[in-house]
GROMACS .gro file of C-alpha atoms in nm:
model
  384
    1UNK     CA    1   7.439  -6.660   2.111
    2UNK     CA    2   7.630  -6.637   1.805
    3UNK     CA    3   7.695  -6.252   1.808
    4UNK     CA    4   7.742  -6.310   2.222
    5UNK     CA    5   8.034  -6.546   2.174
    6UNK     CA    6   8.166  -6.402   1.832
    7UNK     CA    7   8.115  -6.720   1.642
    8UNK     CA    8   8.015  -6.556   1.281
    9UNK     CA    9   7.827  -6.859   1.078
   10UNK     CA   10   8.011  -6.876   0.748
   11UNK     CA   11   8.016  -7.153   0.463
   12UNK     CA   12   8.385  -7.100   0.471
   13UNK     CA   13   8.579  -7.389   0.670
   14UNK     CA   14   8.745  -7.267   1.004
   15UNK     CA   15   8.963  -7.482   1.250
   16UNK     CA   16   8.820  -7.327   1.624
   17UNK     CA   17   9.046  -7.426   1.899
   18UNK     CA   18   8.867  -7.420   2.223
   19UNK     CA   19   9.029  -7.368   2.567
   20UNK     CA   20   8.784  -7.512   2.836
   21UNK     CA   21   8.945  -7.315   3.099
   22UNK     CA   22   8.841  -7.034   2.935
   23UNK     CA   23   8.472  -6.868   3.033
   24UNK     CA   24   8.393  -6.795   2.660
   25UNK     CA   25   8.542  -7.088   2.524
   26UNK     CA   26   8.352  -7.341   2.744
   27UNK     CA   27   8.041  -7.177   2.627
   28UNK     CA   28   8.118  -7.200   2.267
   29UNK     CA   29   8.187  -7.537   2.308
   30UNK     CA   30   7.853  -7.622   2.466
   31UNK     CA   31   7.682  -7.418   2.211
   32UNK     CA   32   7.859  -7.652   1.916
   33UNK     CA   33   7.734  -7.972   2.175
   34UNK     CA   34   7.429  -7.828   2.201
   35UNK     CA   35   7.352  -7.845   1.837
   36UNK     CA   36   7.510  -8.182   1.800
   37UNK     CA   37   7.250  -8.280   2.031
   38UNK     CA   38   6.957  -8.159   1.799
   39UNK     CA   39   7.127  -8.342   1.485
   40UNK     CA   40   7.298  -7.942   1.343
   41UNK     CA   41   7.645  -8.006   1.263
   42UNK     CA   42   7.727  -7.656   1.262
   43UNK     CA   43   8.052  -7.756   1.416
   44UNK     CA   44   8.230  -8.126   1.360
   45UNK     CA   45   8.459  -8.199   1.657
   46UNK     CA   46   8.858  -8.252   1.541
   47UNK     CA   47   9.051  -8.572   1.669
   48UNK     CA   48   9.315  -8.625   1.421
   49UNK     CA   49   9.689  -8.581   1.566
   50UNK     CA   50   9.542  -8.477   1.889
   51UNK     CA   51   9.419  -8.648   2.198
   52UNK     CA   52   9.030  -8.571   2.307
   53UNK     CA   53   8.938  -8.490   2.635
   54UNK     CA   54   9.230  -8.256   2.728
   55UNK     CA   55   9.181  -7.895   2.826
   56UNK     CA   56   9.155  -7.814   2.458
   57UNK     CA   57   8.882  -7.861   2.229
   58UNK     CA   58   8.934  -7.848   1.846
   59UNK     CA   59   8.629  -7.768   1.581
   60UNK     CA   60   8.590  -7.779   1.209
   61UNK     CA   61   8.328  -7.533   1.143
   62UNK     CA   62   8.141  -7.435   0.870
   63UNK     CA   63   7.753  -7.323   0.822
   64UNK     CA   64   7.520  -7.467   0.610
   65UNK     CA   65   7.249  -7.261   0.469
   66UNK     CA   66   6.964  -7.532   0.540
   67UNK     CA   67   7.101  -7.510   0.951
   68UNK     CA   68   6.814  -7.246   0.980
   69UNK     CA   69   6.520  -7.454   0.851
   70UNK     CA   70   6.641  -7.738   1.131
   71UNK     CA   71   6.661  -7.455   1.391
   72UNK     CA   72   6.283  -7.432   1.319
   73UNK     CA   73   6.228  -7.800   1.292
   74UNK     CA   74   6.389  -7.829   1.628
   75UNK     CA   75   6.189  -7.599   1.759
   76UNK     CA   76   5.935  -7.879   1.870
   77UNK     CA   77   6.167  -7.992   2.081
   78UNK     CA   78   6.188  -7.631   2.274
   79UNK     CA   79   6.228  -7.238   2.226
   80UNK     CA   80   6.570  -7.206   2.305
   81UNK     CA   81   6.854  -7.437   2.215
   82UNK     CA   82   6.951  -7.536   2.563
   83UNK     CA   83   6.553  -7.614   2.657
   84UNK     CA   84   6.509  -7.822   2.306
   85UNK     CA   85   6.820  -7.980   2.334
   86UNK     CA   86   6.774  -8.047   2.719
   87UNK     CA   87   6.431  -8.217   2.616
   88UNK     CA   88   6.525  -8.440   2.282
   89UNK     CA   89   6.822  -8.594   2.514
   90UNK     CA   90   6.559  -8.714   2.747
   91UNK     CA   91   6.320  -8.839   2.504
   92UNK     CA   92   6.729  -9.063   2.337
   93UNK     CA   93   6.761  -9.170   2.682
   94UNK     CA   94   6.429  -9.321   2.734
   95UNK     CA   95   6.448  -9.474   2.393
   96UNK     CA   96   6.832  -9.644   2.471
   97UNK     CA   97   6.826 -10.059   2.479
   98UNK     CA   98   7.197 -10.062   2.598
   99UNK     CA   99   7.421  -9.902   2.863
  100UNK     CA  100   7.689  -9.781   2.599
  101UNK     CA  101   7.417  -9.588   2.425
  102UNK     CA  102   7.328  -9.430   2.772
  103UNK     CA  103   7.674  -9.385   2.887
  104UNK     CA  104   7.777  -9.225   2.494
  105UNK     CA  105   7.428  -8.958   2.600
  106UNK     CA  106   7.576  -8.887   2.962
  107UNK     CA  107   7.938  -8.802   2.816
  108UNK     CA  108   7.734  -8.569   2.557
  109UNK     CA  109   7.501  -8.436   2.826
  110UNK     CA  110   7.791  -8.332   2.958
  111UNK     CA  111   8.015  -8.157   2.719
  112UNK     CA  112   7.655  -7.980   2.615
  113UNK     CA  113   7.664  -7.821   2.987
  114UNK     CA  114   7.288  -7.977   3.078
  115UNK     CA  115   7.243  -8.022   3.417
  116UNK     CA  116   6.923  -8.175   3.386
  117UNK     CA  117   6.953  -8.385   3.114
  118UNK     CA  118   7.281  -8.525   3.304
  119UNK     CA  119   7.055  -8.592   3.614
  120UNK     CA  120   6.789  -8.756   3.396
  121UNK     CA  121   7.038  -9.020   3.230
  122UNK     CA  122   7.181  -9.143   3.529
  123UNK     CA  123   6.866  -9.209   3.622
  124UNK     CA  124   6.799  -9.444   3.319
  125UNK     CA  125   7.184  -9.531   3.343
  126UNK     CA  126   7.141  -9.697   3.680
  127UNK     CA  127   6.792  -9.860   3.665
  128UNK     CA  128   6.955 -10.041   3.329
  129UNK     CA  129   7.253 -10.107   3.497
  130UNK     CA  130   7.068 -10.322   3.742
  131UNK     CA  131   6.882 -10.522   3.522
  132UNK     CA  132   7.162 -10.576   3.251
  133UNK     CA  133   7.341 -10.929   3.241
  134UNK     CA  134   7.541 -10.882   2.935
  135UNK     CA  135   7.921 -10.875   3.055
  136UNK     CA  136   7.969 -10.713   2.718
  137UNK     CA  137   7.771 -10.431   2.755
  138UNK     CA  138   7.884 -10.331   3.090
  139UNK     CA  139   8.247 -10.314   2.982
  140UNK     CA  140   8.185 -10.117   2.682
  141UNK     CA  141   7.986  -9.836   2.905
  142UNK     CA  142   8.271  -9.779   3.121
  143UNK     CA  143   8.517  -9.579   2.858
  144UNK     CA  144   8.235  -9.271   2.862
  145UNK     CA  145   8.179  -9.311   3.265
  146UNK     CA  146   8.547  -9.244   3.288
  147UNK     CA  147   8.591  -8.957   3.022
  148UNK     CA  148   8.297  -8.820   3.269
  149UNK     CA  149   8.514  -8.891   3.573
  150UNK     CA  150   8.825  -8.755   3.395
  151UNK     CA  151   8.758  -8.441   3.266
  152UNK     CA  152   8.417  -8.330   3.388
  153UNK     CA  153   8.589  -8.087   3.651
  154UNK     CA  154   8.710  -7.978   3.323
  155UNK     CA  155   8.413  -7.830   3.206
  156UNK     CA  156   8.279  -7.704   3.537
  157UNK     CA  157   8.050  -8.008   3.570
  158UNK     CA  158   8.017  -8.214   3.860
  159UNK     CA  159   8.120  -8.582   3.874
  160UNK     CA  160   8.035  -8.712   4.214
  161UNK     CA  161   7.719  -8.917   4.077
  162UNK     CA  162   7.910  -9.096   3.799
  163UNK     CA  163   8.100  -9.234   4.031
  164UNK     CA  164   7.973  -9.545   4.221
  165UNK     CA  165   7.775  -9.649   3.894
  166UNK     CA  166   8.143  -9.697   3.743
  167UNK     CA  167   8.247  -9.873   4.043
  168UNK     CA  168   7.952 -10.098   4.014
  169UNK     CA  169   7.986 -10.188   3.678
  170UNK     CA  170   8.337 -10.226   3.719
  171UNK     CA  171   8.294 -10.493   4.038
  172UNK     CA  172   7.994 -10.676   3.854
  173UNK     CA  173   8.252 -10.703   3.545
  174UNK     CA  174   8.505 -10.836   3.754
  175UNK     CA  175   8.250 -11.082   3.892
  176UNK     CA  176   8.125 -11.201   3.527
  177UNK     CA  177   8.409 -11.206   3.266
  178UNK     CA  178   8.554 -11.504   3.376
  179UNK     CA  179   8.212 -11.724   3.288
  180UNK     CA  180   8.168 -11.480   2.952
  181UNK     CA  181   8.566 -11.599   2.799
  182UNK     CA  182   8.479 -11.952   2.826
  183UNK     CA  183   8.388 -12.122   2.483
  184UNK     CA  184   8.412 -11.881   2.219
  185UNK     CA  185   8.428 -11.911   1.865
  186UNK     CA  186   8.659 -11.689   1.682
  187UNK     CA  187   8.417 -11.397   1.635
  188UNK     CA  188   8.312 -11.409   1.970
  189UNK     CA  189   8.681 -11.390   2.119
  190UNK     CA  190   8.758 -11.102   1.882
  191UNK     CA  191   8.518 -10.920   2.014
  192UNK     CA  192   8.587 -11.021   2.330
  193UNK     CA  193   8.901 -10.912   2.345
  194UNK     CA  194   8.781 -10.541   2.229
  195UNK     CA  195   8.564 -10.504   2.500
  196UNK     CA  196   8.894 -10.608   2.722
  197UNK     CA  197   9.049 -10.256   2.585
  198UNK     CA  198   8.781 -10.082   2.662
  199UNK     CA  199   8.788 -10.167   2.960
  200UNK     CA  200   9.181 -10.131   3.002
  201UNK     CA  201   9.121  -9.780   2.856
  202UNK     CA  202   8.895  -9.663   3.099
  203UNK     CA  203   9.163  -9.782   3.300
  204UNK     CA  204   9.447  -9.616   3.212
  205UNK     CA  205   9.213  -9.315   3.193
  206UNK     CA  206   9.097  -9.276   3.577
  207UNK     CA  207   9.466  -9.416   3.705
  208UNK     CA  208   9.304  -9.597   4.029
  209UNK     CA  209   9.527  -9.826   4.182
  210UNK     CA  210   9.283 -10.039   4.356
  211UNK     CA  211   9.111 -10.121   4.058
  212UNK     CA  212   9.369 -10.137   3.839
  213UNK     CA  213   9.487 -10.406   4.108
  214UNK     CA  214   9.231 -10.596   4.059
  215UNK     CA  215   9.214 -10.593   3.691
  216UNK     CA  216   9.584 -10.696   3.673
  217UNK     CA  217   9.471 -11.029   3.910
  218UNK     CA  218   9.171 -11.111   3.634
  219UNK     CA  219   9.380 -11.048   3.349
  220UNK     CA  220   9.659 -11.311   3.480
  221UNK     CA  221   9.375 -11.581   3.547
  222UNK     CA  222   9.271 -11.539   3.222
  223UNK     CA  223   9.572 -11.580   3.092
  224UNK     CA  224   9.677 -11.878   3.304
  225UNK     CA  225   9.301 -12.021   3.194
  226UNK     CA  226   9.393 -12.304   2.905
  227UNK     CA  227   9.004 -12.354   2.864
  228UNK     CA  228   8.986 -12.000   2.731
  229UNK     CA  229   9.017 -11.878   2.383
  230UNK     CA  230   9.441 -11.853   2.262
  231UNK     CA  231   9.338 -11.451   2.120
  232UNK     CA  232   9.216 -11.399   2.485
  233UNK     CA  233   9.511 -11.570   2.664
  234UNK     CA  234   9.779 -11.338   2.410
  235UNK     CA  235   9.591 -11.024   2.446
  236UNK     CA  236   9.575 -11.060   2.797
  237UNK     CA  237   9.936 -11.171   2.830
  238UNK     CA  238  10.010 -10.832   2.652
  239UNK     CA  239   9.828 -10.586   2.824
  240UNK     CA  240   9.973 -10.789   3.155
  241UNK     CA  241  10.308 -10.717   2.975
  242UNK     CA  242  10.245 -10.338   2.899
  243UNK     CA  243  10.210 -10.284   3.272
  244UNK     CA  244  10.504 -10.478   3.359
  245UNK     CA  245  10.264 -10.695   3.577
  246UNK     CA  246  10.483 -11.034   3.388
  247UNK     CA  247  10.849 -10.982   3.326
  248UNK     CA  248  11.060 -11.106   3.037
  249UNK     CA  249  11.136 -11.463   3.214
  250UNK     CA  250  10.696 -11.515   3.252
  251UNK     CA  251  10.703 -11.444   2.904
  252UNK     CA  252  10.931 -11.660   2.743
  253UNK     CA  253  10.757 -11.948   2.949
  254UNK     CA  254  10.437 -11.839   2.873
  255UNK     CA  255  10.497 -11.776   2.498
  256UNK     CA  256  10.660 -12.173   2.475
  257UNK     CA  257  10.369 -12.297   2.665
  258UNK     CA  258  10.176 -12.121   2.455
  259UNK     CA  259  10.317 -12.229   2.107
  260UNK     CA  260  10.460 -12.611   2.211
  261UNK     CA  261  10.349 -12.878   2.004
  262UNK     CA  262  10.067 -13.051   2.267
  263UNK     CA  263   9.874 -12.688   2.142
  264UNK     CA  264   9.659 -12.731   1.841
  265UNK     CA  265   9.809 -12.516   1.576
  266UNK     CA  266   9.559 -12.294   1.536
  267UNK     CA  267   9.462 -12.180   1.883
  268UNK     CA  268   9.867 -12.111   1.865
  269UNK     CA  269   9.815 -11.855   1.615
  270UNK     CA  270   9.530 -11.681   1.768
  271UNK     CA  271   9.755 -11.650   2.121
  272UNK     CA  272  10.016 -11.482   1.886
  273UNK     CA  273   9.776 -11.277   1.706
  274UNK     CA  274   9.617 -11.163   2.050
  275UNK     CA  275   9.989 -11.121   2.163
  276UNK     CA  276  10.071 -10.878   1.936
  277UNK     CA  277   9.749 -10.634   1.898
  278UNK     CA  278   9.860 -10.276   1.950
  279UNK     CA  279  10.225 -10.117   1.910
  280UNK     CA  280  10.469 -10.344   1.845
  281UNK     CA  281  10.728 -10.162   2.024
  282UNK     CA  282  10.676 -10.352   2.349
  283UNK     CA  283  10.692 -10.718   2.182
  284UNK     CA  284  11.024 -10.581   1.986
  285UNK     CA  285  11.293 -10.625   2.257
  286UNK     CA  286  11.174 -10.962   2.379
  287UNK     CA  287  11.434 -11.236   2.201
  288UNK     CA  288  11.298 -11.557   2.352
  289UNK     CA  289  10.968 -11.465   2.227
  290UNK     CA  290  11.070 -11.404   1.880
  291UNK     CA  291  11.282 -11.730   1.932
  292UNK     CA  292  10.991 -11.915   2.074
  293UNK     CA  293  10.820 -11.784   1.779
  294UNK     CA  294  11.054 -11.874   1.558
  295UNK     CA  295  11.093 -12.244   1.655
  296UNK     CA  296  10.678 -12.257   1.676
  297UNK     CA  297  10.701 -12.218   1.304
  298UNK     CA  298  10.973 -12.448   1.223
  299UNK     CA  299  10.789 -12.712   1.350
  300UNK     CA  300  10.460 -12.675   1.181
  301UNK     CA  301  10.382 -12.929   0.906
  302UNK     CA  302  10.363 -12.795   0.510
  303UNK     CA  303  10.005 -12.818   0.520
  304UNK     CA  304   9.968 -12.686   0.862
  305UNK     CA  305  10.199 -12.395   0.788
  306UNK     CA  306  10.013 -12.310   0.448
  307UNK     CA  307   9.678 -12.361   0.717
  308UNK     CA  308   9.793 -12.072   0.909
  309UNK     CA  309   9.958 -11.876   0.731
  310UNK     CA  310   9.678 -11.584   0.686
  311UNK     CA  311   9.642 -11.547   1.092
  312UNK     CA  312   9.984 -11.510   1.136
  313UNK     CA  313  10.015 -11.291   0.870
  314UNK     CA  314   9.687 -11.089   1.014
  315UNK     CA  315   9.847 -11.095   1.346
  316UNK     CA  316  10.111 -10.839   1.190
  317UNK     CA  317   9.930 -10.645   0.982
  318UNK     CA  318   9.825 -10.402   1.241
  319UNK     CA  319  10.170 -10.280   1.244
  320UNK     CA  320  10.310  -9.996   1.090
  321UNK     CA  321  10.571  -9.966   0.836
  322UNK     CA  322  10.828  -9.880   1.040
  323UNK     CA  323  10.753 -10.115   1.311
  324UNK     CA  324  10.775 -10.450   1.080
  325UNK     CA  325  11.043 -10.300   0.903
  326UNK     CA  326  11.223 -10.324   1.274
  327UNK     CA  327  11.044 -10.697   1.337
  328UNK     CA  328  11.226 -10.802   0.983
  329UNK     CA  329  11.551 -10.654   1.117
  330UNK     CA  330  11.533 -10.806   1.434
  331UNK     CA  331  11.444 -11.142   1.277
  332UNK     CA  332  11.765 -11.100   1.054
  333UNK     CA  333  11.997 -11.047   1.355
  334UNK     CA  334  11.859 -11.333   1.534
  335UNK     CA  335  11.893 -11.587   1.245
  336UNK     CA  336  12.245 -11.406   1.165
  337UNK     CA  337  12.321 -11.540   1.541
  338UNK     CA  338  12.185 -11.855   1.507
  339UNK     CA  339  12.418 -11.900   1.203
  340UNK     CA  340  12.735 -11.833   1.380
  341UNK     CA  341  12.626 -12.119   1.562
  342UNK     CA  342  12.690 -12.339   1.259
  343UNK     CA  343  13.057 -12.489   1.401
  344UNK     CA  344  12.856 -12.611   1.699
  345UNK     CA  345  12.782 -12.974   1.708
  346UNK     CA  346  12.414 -13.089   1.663
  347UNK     CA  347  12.248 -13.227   1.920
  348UNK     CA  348  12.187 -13.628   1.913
  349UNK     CA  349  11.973 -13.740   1.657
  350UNK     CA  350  11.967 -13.386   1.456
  351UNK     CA  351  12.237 -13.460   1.232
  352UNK     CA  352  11.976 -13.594   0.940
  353UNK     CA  353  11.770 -13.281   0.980
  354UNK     CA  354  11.967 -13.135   0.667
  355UNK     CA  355  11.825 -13.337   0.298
  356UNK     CA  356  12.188 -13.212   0.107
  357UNK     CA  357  12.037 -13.344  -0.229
  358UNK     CA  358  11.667 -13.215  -0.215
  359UNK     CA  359  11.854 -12.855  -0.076
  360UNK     CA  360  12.120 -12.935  -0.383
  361UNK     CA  361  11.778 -12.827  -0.565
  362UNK     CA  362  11.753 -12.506  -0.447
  363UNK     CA  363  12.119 -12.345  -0.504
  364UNK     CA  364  12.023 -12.230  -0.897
  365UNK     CA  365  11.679 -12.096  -0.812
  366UNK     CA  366  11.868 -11.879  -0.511
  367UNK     CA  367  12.185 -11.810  -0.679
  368UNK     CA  368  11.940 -11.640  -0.990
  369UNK     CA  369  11.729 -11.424  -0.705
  370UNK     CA  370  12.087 -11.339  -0.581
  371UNK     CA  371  12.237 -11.265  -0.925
  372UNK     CA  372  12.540 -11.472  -0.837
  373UNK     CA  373  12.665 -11.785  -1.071
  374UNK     CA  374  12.543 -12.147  -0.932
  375UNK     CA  375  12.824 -12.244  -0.716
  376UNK     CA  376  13.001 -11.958  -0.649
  377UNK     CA  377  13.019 -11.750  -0.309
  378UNK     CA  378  13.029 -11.426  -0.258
  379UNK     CA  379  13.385 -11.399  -0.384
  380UNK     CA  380  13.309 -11.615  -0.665
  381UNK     CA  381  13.492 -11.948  -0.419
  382UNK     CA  382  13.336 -12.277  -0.453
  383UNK     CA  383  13.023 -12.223  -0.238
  384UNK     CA  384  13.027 -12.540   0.036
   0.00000   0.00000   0.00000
């Protein structure tokens, strides 16, 4: 098979990109799955700055000289690598305790161009779907089940009996999330809420609109659920959000129902943090929530704020550089508005909110981190 598909084995590292279209290149590519299958890593499949599952496959190669030893050790498994690899995915099916590790094999089965071992694991797939009760594990078998669906017509495979086990999955999720968000602790929700983006994934993947319907209703009863865990309520807000399902006016009110003070503090911070998983390009352009945000904070308690501190700053530090450099900027422009606001009178009962002696305090420490003299503006005036 080598020599057949020009694929020289060589220690030396080589980048193969595959086109599945292509005759030659789909069987090269379920040669390299093949192997995977019987634990020979001849060939490492490449992710990074590309997106898997297109028409293009990319490979690191590189040849080992113990890879002909395990060609003999697999041998028990069969006498040709399609027959031993066939075989050893039947005997990891009927060892698999959970529907992700089944749904992982079919998506293999699959790439490796194995009929029968595809047949075989839906088999297993669907008698342990029907016995599974773990909400969990049916949403985190449905990213593979839609690769399948996606791009098996891809690889000349045929996809018509993957789908009505995701369907069914899908509808008995539907059915059983609800009852699996209430009372989690803060493990539980985080996990939770990954098993949510799976499931939004496999989504996004298979572009269904009935479905996708129907996951946009859950996801806003969720969110409207106060029972249910603040990371949940925020993550689903924002995936609601990403889909322009809520607009900018149901966020604002959300976001200050969210944060108000009749919330305990730290279920607060958990909404934001859940609010703000993923890019933070969507979140950027929203002012009342950075103002709702904003006041949230002002209104904590020293010890509260010194509480909470490390979730909020966890709920940013899944950004990027460039993306909190933008959140700092856009919280500069919005307190650089707020102080041309200065001239305007305070409301009743807000004129004590400013100590003058206990901020009297303050002007050396500043005017040394701002290398000015005490007292003097910018200009060198009498500060006010």
């Amino acid at each position: 098979q080598q020599r057949r598909l020009r694929l020289r084995p060589t220690t030396e590292q080589k980048v193969l990109d595959l086109d599945l279209r292509n005759e030659t290149d789909r069987a090269r590519s379920q040669l390299l799955h093949r192997l995977l299958l019987l634990q020979i890593a001849w060939g490492q499949p490449e992710e990074v700055g590309r997106k898997a599952g297109t028409f293009h496959e990319y490979w690191r190669l590189e040849w080992q000289v113990e890879f002909s030893v395990s060609l003999i050790e697999a041998s028990v498994w069969g006498q040709t690598v399609a027959e031993a690899a066939a075989n050893r995915g039947r005997d990891l099916a009927d060892k698999a305790q959970d529907l992700s590790a089944l749904t992982e094999l079919l998506d293999r089965a699959m790439l490796a161009g194995l009929p029968e071992l595809v047949t075989h694991v839906i088999g297993r797939l669907q008698a342990h779907a029907a016995v599974s009760a773990d909400v969990r594990q049916l949403m985190d078998s449905l990213p593979a089940l839609a690769r399948v669906i996606r791009y098996g017509d891809v690889r000349a495979t045929s996809v018509q009996q993957v789908l009505p086990i995701f369907g069914g999955l899908f509808e008995r999720v539907l059915v059983g999330l609800p009852g699996a968000c209430s009372a989690l602790g803060d493990q539980a929700a985080e996990d939770m809420a990954a098993s949510i983006g799976r499931v939004q994934e496999s989504l996004d993947l298979l572009d269904r609109p009935e479905e996708s319907r129907a996951w946009r209703q859950l996801l806003m009863r969720l969110l409207e659920d106060d029972s249910i865990h603040g990371l949940l309520r925020g993550w689903c807000c924002r995936l609601l959000l990403e889909q322009r399902a809520i607009d900018a006016d149901v966020l604002h009110r959300r976001a200050r129902l969210a944060l108000s003070a009749a919330v305990p503090p730290r279920q607060a911070a958990a909404w934001v943090e859940g609010l703000l998983r993923g890019s933070g390009l969507v979140v950027l352009h929203h002012d009342p929530l950075w103002q709702a945000l904003d006041t949230w904070l002002q209104e904590l308690s020293h010890e509260v704020f010194v509480e909470l501190l490390p979730l909020v700053r966890r709920a940013f530090a899944g950004f990027h550089p460039p993306e909190r450099r933008a959140m700092a900027e856009k919280v500069h422009r919005l307190q650089a508005a707020a102080a041309r606001q200065v001239g305007v009178p305070p409301p009743p009962g807000q004129e004590a909110l400013l100590h003058r002696e206990r901020a009297s305090l303050v002007l050396p420490v500043l005017a040394r981190v701002l290398g000015v003299a005490a007292g003097k503006g910018h200009a060198g005036e009498d500060a006010p």
